[in-house]
mmCIF file of C-alpha atoms and ligand atoms in Angstrom:
data_model
loop_
_atom_site.group_PDB
_atom_site.id
_atom_site.type_symbol
_atom_site.label_atom_id
_atom_site.label_comp_id
_atom_site.label_asym_id
_atom_site.label_seq_id
_atom_site.Cartn_x
_atom_site.Cartn_y
_atom_site.Cartn_z
ATOM 1 C CA MET Q 15 -13.172 -1.451 8.797
ATOM 2 C CA ILE Q 16 -9.649 -1.371 10.288
ATOM 3 C CA GLU Q 17 -9.502 -0.209 13.895
ATOM 4 C CA ILE Q 18 -5.999 0.241 15.178
ATOM 5 C CA SER Q 19 -5.376 0.953 18.819
ATOM 6 C CA ASN Q 20 -2.234 1.569 20.851
ATOM 7 C CA LEU Q 21 0.047 0.034 18.246
ATOM 8 C CA TYR Q 22 3.735 -0.233 19.139
ATOM 9 C CA LYS Q 23 6.688 -1.606 17.221
ATOM 10 C CA ASN Q 24 10.308 -1.496 18.358
ATOM 11 C CA TYR Q 25 13.517 -2.620 16.739
ATOM 12 C CA GLY Q 26 15.794 -3.112 19.721
ATOM 13 C CA ASP Q 27 15.843 0.218 21.524
ATOM 14 C CA LEU Q 28 14.376 2.080 18.575
ATOM 15 C CA VAL Q 29 10.678 2.851 18.939
ATOM 16 C CA VAL Q 30 9.397 2.814 15.355
ATOM 17 C CA LEU Q 31 5.643 2.895 15.958
ATOM 18 C CA ASN Q 32 4.761 4.765 19.090
ATOM 19 C CA ASP Q 33 1.193 4.299 20.314
ATOM 20 C CA ILE Q 34 -0.751 4.644 17.066
ATOM 21 C CA SER Q 35 -4.527 4.623 17.298
ATOM 22 C CA VAL Q 36 -6.619 5.283 14.210
ATOM 23 C CA ASN Q 37 -9.744 4.052 12.445
ATOM 24 C CA ILE Q 38 -9.781 3.433 8.723
ATOM 25 C CA LYS Q 39 -13.169 3.351 7.073
ATOM 26 C CA LYS Q 40 -14.246 1.257 4.107
ATOM 27 C CA GLY Q 41 -13.525 3.200 0.923
ATOM 28 C CA ASP Q 42 -10.987 5.500 2.554
ATOM 29 C CA ILE Q 43 -8.127 6.490 0.322
ATOM 30 C CA ILE Q 44 -5.384 7.535 2.650
ATOM 31 C CA ALA Q 45 -2.125 9.107 1.534
ATOM 32 C CA ILE Q 46 0.651 8.741 4.089
ATOM 33 C CA ILE Q 47 3.369 11.359 3.922
ATOM 34 C CA GLY Q 48 6.265 12.232 6.166
ATOM 35 C CA PRO Q 49 10.047 12.230 6.513
ATOM 36 C CA SER Q 50 12.143 9.146 5.892
ATOM 37 C CA GLY Q 51 12.468 6.907 8.952
ATOM 38 C CA GLY Q 52 9.158 8.081 10.409
ATOM 39 C CA GLY Q 53 7.664 4.586 10.427
ATOM 40 C CA LYS Q 54 5.475 4.716 7.303
ATOM 41 C CA SER Q 55 6.626 1.403 5.823
ATOM 42 C CA THR Q 56 6.566 -0.316 9.191
ATOM 43 C CA PHE Q 57 3.005 0.874 9.737
ATOM 44 C CA LEU Q 58 1.842 -0.652 6.428
ATOM 45 C CA ARG Q 59 3.826 -3.830 7.035
ATOM 46 C CA CYS Q 60 2.174 -4.293 10.425
ATOM 47 C CA ILE Q 61 -1.291 -4.036 8.868
ATOM 48 C CA ASN Q 62 -0.767 -7.169 6.777
ATOM 49 C CA LEU Q 63 1.542 -8.785 9.325
ATOM 50 C CA LEU Q 64 4.755 -8.648 7.320
ATOM 51 C CA GLU Q 65 5.971 -7.278 10.654
ATOM 52 C CA ARG Q 66 4.600 -8.277 13.997
ATOM 53 C CA PRO Q 67 3.746 -5.331 16.258
ATOM 54 C CA ASP Q 68 4.952 -5.527 19.871
ATOM 55 C CA ASN Q 69 1.729 -4.287 21.317
ATOM 56 C CA GLY Q 70 -1.720 -3.022 20.458
ATOM 57 C CA LYS Q 71 -4.704 -4.187 18.465
ATOM 58 C CA ILE Q 72 -5.550 -4.236 14.786
ATOM 59 C CA ILE Q 73 -9.220 -5.103 14.441
ATOM 60 C CA ILE Q 74 -10.431 -6.028 10.981
ATOM 61 C CA ASN Q 75 -14.066 -7.113 10.591
ATOM 62 C CA ASN Q 76 -14.383 -7.517 14.378
ATOM 63 C CA LYS Q 77 -11.310 -9.730 14.681
ATOM 64 C CA ASN Q 78 -7.987 -8.748 16.216
ATOM 65 C CA ILE Q 79 -5.468 -9.934 13.637
ATOM 66 C CA LEU Q 80 -2.773 -10.007 16.324
ATOM 67 C CA ASP Q 81 -4.569 -12.838 18.122
ATOM 68 C CA LYS Q 82 -2.549 -16.032 18.089
ATOM 69 C CA ASP Q 83 -5.211 -17.974 16.208
ATOM 70 C CA ASN Q 84 -5.449 -15.479 13.351
ATOM 71 C CA ASN Q 85 -4.949 -16.945 9.882
ATOM 72 C CA VAL Q 86 -2.307 -14.892 8.063
ATOM 73 C CA ASN Q 87 -3.096 -16.308 4.618
ATOM 74 C CA HIS Q 88 -6.700 -15.367 5.053
ATOM 75 C CA LEU Q 89 -5.672 -11.857 6.042
ATOM 76 C CA ARG Q 90 -3.441 -11.470 2.988
ATOM 77 C CA GLN Q 91 -6.355 -12.354 0.727
ATOM 78 C CA LYS Q 92 -8.144 -9.354 2.115
ATOM 79 C CA ILE Q 93 -5.160 -7.021 2.238
ATOM 80 C CA SER Q 94 -2.729 -6.913 -0.687
ATOM 81 C CA MET Q 95 0.475 -4.939 -0.810
ATOM 82 C CA VAL Q 96 2.363 -3.226 -3.626
ATOM 83 C CA PHE Q 97 6.044 -2.437 -3.016
ATOM 84 C CA GLN Q 98 8.455 0.229 -4.183
ATOM 85 C CA HIS Q 99 10.641 -2.354 -5.936
ATOM 86 C CA PHE Q 100 7.725 -4.356 -7.404
ATOM 87 C CA ASN Q 101 8.912 -7.707 -5.957
ATOM 88 C CA LEU Q 102 7.894 -9.671 -9.042
ATOM 89 C CA PHE Q 103 9.168 -13.243 -9.256
ATOM 90 C CA ALA Q 104 12.124 -12.841 -11.630
ATOM 91 C CA ASN Q 105 12.035 -16.424 -12.901
ATOM 92 C CA LYS Q 106 8.332 -16.378 -13.768
ATOM 93 C CA ASN Q 107 6.576 -14.699 -16.653
ATOM 94 C CA VAL Q 108 3.831 -12.144 -16.190
ATOM 95 C CA LEU Q 109 0.940 -14.603 -16.271
ATOM 96 C CA GLU Q 110 2.691 -16.909 -13.797
ATOM 97 C CA ASN Q 111 3.383 -13.960 -11.505
ATOM 98 C CA LEU Q 112 -0.309 -13.154 -11.433
ATOM 99 C CA CYS Q 113 -1.587 -16.692 -11.019
ATOM 100 C CA LEU Q 114 0.878 -18.061 -8.467
ATOM 101 C CA ALA Q 115 -0.695 -16.942 -5.181
ATOM 102 C CA PRO Q 116 -4.370 -17.580 -5.967
ATOM 103 C CA VAL Q 117 -3.624 -21.002 -7.472
ATOM 104 C CA THR Q 118 -1.211 -22.248 -4.785
ATOM 105 C CA THR Q 119 -3.543 -21.127 -1.998
ATOM 106 C CA GLY Q 120 -6.457 -22.819 -3.742
ATOM 107 C CA ILE Q 121 -8.491 -19.612 -4.065
ATOM 108 C CA LEU Q 122 -8.863 -19.999 -7.823
ATOM 109 C CA SER Q 123 -8.500 -22.906 -10.205
ATOM 110 C CA LYS Q 124 -5.728 -22.471 -12.754
ATOM 111 C CA GLU Q 125 -8.244 -21.804 -15.496
ATOM 112 C CA ARG Q 126 -10.140 -19.169 -13.532
ATOM 113 C CA ALA Q 127 -6.892 -17.563 -12.433
ATOM 114 C CA ILE Q 128 -5.755 -17.241 -16.053
ATOM 115 C CA ASN Q 129 -9.085 -15.725 -17.068
ATOM 116 C CA LYS Q 130 -8.933 -13.259 -14.235
ATOM 117 C CA ALA Q 131 -5.283 -12.414 -14.962
ATOM 118 C CA ARG Q 132 -6.176 -11.560 -18.562
ATOM 119 C CA ILE Q 133 -8.961 -9.250 -17.443
ATOM 120 C CA LEU Q 134 -6.601 -7.489 -15.040
ATOM 121 C CA LEU Q 135 -3.823 -7.234 -17.622
ATOM 122 C CA LYS Q 136 -6.309 -5.469 -19.849
ATOM 123 C CA LYS Q 137 -7.169 -3.120 -17.023
ATOM 124 C CA VAL Q 138 -3.524 -2.138 -16.552
ATOM 125 C CA GLY Q 139 -2.972 -1.882 -20.311
ATOM 126 C CA LEU Q 140 -0.582 -4.813 -20.671
ATOM 127 C CA VAL Q 141 -2.534 -7.642 -22.333
ATOM 128 C CA ASP Q 142 0.262 -8.259 -24.804
ATOM 129 C CA LYS Q 143 2.796 -8.990 -22.030
ATOM 130 C CA GLU Q 144 1.422 -12.167 -20.505
ATOM 131 C CA ASN Q 145 4.357 -14.326 -21.621
ATOM 132 C CA THR Q 146 7.018 -11.703 -20.975
ATOM 133 C CA MET Q 147 9.662 -12.136 -18.279
ATOM 134 C CA PRO Q 148 9.947 -9.283 -15.753
ATOM 135 C CA TYR Q 149 13.453 -8.231 -16.836
ATOM 136 C CA LYS Q 150 12.077 -7.251 -20.242
ATOM 137 C CA LEU Q 151 9.589 -4.799 -18.735
ATOM 138 C CA SER Q 152 10.131 -1.144 -17.901
ATOM 139 C CA GLY Q 153 9.783 -0.042 -14.286
ATOM 140 C CA GLY Q 154 6.357 1.414 -14.965
ATOM 141 C CA GLN Q 155 5.214 -1.808 -16.614
ATOM 142 C CA LYS Q 156 6.564 -3.869 -13.708
ATOM 143 C CA GLN Q 157 4.626 -1.791 -11.253
ATOM 144 C CA ARG Q 158 1.439 -2.074 -13.317
ATOM 145 C CA ILE Q 159 1.922 -5.871 -13.280
ATOM 146 C CA ALA Q 160 2.484 -5.751 -9.516
ATOM 147 C CA ILE Q 161 -0.798 -3.856 -9.132
ATOM 148 C CA ALA Q 162 -2.616 -6.423 -11.302
ATOM 149 C CA ARG Q 163 -1.082 -9.152 -9.153
ATOM 150 C CA ALA Q 164 -2.325 -7.437 -6.004
ATOM 151 C CA LEU Q 165 -5.832 -7.387 -7.485
ATOM 152 C CA MET Q 166 -5.856 -11.125 -8.276
ATOM 153 C CA MET Q 167 -7.062 -11.975 -4.763
ATOM 154 C CA SER Q 168 -9.949 -9.471 -5.022
ATOM 155 C CA PRO Q 169 -8.688 -7.742 -1.883
ATOM 156 C CA GLU Q 170 -10.726 -5.294 0.178
ATOM 157 C CA VAL Q 171 -7.667 -3.240 1.015
ATOM 158 C CA ILE Q 172 -4.501 -2.443 -0.940
ATOM 159 C CA LEU Q 173 -1.395 -1.057 0.736
ATOM 160 C CA PHE Q 174 1.010 0.810 -1.537
ATOM 161 C CA ASP Q 175 4.491 1.568 -0.216
ATOM 162 C CA GLU Q 176 5.989 4.317 -2.394
ATOM 163 C CA PRO Q 177 4.810 2.675 -5.626
ATOM 164 C CA THR Q 178 6.352 5.341 -7.863
ATOM 165 C CA SER Q 179 9.584 6.143 -6.006
ATOM 166 C CA ALA Q 180 11.723 3.749 -8.044
ATOM 167 C CA LEU Q 181 10.350 4.941 -11.390
ATOM 168 C CA ASP Q 182 11.727 7.308 -13.973
ATOM 169 C CA PRO Q 183 9.650 10.476 -14.047
ATOM 170 C CA GLU Q 184 7.937 9.680 -17.354
ATOM 171 C CA MET Q 185 6.550 6.440 -15.898
ATOM 172 C CA ILE Q 186 5.111 7.858 -12.713
ATOM 173 C CA GLY Q 187 1.948 9.086 -14.416
ATOM 174 C CA GLU Q 188 0.992 5.722 -15.918
ATOM 175 C CA VAL Q 189 1.140 4.064 -12.488
ATOM 176 C CA LEU Q 190 -0.673 6.857 -10.674
ATOM 177 C CA SER Q 191 -3.460 6.855 -13.241
ATOM 178 C CA ILE Q 192 -4.088 3.147 -12.594
ATOM 179 C CA ILE Q 193 -4.217 3.746 -8.844
ATOM 180 C CA LYS Q 194 -6.617 6.594 -9.495
ATOM 181 C CA GLU Q 195 -8.842 4.259 -11.549
ATOM 182 C CA LEU Q 196 -9.038 1.863 -8.587
ATOM 183 C CA LYS Q 197 -10.800 4.573 -6.656
ATOM 184 C CA LYS Q 198 -13.975 3.694 -8.558
ATOM 185 C CA GLU Q 199 -13.973 0.139 -7.247
ATOM 186 C CA ASN Q 200 -14.720 0.919 -3.646
ATOM 187 C CA LEU Q 201 -11.381 -0.454 -2.499
ATOM 188 C CA THR Q 202 -9.818 0.873 0.659
ATOM 189 C CA MET Q 203 -6.305 2.102 -0.049
ATOM 190 C CA LEU Q 204 -3.365 3.268 2.025
ATOM 191 C CA LEU Q 205 -0.599 4.791 -0.020
ATOM 192 C CA VAL Q 206 2.767 6.004 1.189
ATOM 193 C CA THR Q 207 3.832 8.598 -1.347
ATOM 194 C CA HIS Q 208 6.034 11.580 -2.086
ATOM 195 C CA GLU Q 209 3.665 12.711 -4.829
ATOM 196 C CA MET Q 210 1.984 15.572 -3.015
ATOM 197 C CA GLY Q 211 -0.188 16.523 -6.001
ATOM 198 C CA PHE Q 212 -1.536 12.985 -6.148
ATOM 199 C CA ALA Q 213 -2.142 12.920 -2.388
ATOM 200 C CA LYS Q 214 -4.047 16.146 -2.706
ATOM 201 C CA ASN Q 215 -6.182 15.080 -5.655
ATOM 202 C CA VAL Q 216 -6.905 11.437 -4.982
ATOM 203 C CA ALA Q 217 -6.935 10.862 -1.222
ATOM 204 C CA ASN Q 218 -9.843 11.709 1.073
ATOM 205 C CA ARG Q 219 -7.506 11.652 4.101
ATOM 206 C CA VAL Q 220 -3.832 12.373 4.536
ATOM 207 C CA PHE Q 221 -1.739 11.107 7.438
ATOM 208 C CA PHE Q 222 1.464 12.935 8.291
ATOM 209 C CA MET Q 223 3.696 10.424 10.058
ATOM 210 C CA ASP Q 224 6.769 11.430 11.990
ATOM 211 C CA LYS Q 225 8.730 9.738 14.766
ATOM 212 C CA GLY Q 226 6.443 6.744 14.897
ATOM 213 C CA LYS Q 227 3.218 8.687 15.277
ATOM 214 C CA ILE Q 228 0.408 9.863 13.042
ATOM 215 C CA MET Q 229 0.893 13.526 13.891
ATOM 216 C CA VAL Q 230 -1.823 14.825 11.577
ATOM 217 C CA ASP Q 231 -4.908 13.105 10.118
ATOM 218 C CA GLU Q 232 -6.818 15.580 7.962
ATOM 219 C CA SER Q 233 -8.545 16.056 4.641
ATOM 220 C CA PRO Q 234 -6.008 16.954 1.942
ATOM 221 C CA LYS Q 235 -7.498 20.411 1.601
ATOM 222 C CA GLU Q 236 -7.062 21.175 5.273
ATOM 223 C CA LEU Q 237 -3.651 19.546 5.537
ATOM 224 C CA PHE Q 238 -2.074 21.164 2.485
ATOM 225 C CA GLU Q 239 -3.803 24.537 2.511
ATOM 226 C CA ASN Q 240 -3.902 25.217 6.192
ATOM 227 C CA PRO Q 241 -1.217 23.160 7.953
ATOM 228 C CA GLN Q 242 -1.006 23.790 11.681
ATOM 229 C CA ASN Q 243 1.538 21.283 12.946
ATOM 230 C CA THR Q 244 5.050 22.771 13.005
ATOM 231 C CA ARG Q 245 6.807 19.610 11.822
ATOM 232 C CA LEU Q 246 4.282 19.230 8.997
ATOM 233 C CA LYS Q 247 4.901 22.819 7.912
ATOM 234 C CA GLU Q 248 8.649 22.215 7.840
ATOM 235 C CA PHE Q 249 8.156 18.998 5.880
ATOM 236 C CA LEU Q 250 5.855 20.617 3.312
ATOM 237 C CA ASN Q 251 8.237 23.533 2.891
ATOM 238 C CA LYS Q 252 11.022 21.106 2.107
ATOM 239 C CA VAL Q 253 9.166 18.853 -0.305
ATOM 240 C CA LEU Q 254 7.163 21.513 -2.099
ATOM 241 C CA ASN Q 255 10.052 23.948 -2.594
ATOM 242 C CA HIS Q 256 12.930 21.602 -3.315
HETATM 243 N N1 ADP D 320 13.912 -4.585 10.027
HETATM 244 C C1 ADP D 320 14.391 -3.511 10.689
HETATM 245 N N2 ADP D 320 15.360 -3.635 11.621
HETATM 246 C C2 ADP D 320 15.825 -2.559 12.301
HETATM 247 N N3 ADP D 320 15.387 -1.289 12.103
HETATM 248 C C3 ADP D 320 14.440 -1.110 11.173
HETATM 249 C C4 ADP D 320 13.887 -2.187 10.409
HETATM 250 N N4 ADP D 320 12.950 -1.684 9.559
HETATM 251 C C5 ADP D 320 12.934 -0.358 9.780
HETATM 252 N N5 ADP D 320 13.807 -0.006 10.743
HETATM 253 C C6 ADP D 320 14.023 1.357 11.262
HETATM 254 O O1 ADP D 320 12.767 1.832 11.681
HETATM 255 C C7 ADP D 320 12.627 3.210 11.391
HETATM 256 C C8 ADP D 320 11.369 3.427 10.557
HETATM 257 O O2 ADP D 320 11.543 2.795 9.310
HETATM 258 P P1 ADP D 320 10.441 2.801 8.179
HETATM 259 O O3 ADP D 320 9.182 2.266 8.709
HETATM 260 O O4 ADP D 320 11.057 2.110 7.017
HETATM 261 O O5 ADP D 320 10.268 4.366 7.887
HETATM 262 P P2 ADP D 320 9.761 5.133 6.586
HETATM 263 O O6 ADP D 320 9.075 4.144 5.714
HETATM 264 O O7 ADP D 320 8.857 6.206 7.108
HETATM 265 O O8 ADP D 320 10.977 5.726 5.952
HETATM 266 C C9 ADP D 320 13.902 3.638 10.685
HETATM 267 O O9 ADP D 320 14.739 4.231 11.645
HETATM 268 C C10 ADP D 320 14.467 2.332 10.202
HETATM 269 O O10 ADP D 320 15.863 2.400 10.120
HETATM 270 MG MG1 MG D 321 9.459 3.518 3.782
#
């Protein structure tokens, strides 16, 4: 469903994505692991055009999204993103946070958006928070709201960039269990994470990214139990024995 070929992104002299080619299939749940600075966030941000790649193709439903005539708003309806620091609108309550994008883009009427928001708030276990301002929520609750917000557009793909890295340990589980639930909905998900147990149990593929390349693309079983790549072995040694 997403065919990426020869993708490059530079910042000045720094090559951040270095000739990435990979196919992502509908329903894939891909955990992306790797050392800091390896290009993981940039890779996700290129897929929904928060960053513009310098070269290459990203073909989604037979259309290269890097073509000049591509409609970015249309793309972002299909591909939602959830960030490490939630990025909720601080001056809007929970219900307004959920309804803003679909209503302003004309995807949903206000009434339908509110109905949908309430269904999603139930799904993430926060129905009683619809009038709450973000600053009154815990980190885990904020991230659950951010996930509900990402679902408002009924996306086909959700990109998660370290969704639990900013959370206190006791809140990580509540967010991961919601992501795990989404697996049932036939969404395609790419998830940058440091939670190796989660990557192992929930993903069907794991990418190890380092120095702007996808160095390893394997099933979690193969990647974690029988790593071959030297850099991957070093990385796993560090993160699993810290
Ligand atoms: N907007 C930017 N301007 C300049 N350099 C950037 C920018 N965003 C990321 N980088 C650099 O690109 C490299 C890859 O960053 P990133 O994709 O955030 O890696 P990761 O998410 O794997 O830690 C890093 O060296 C980072 O400093
Ligand atoms: Mg990152």
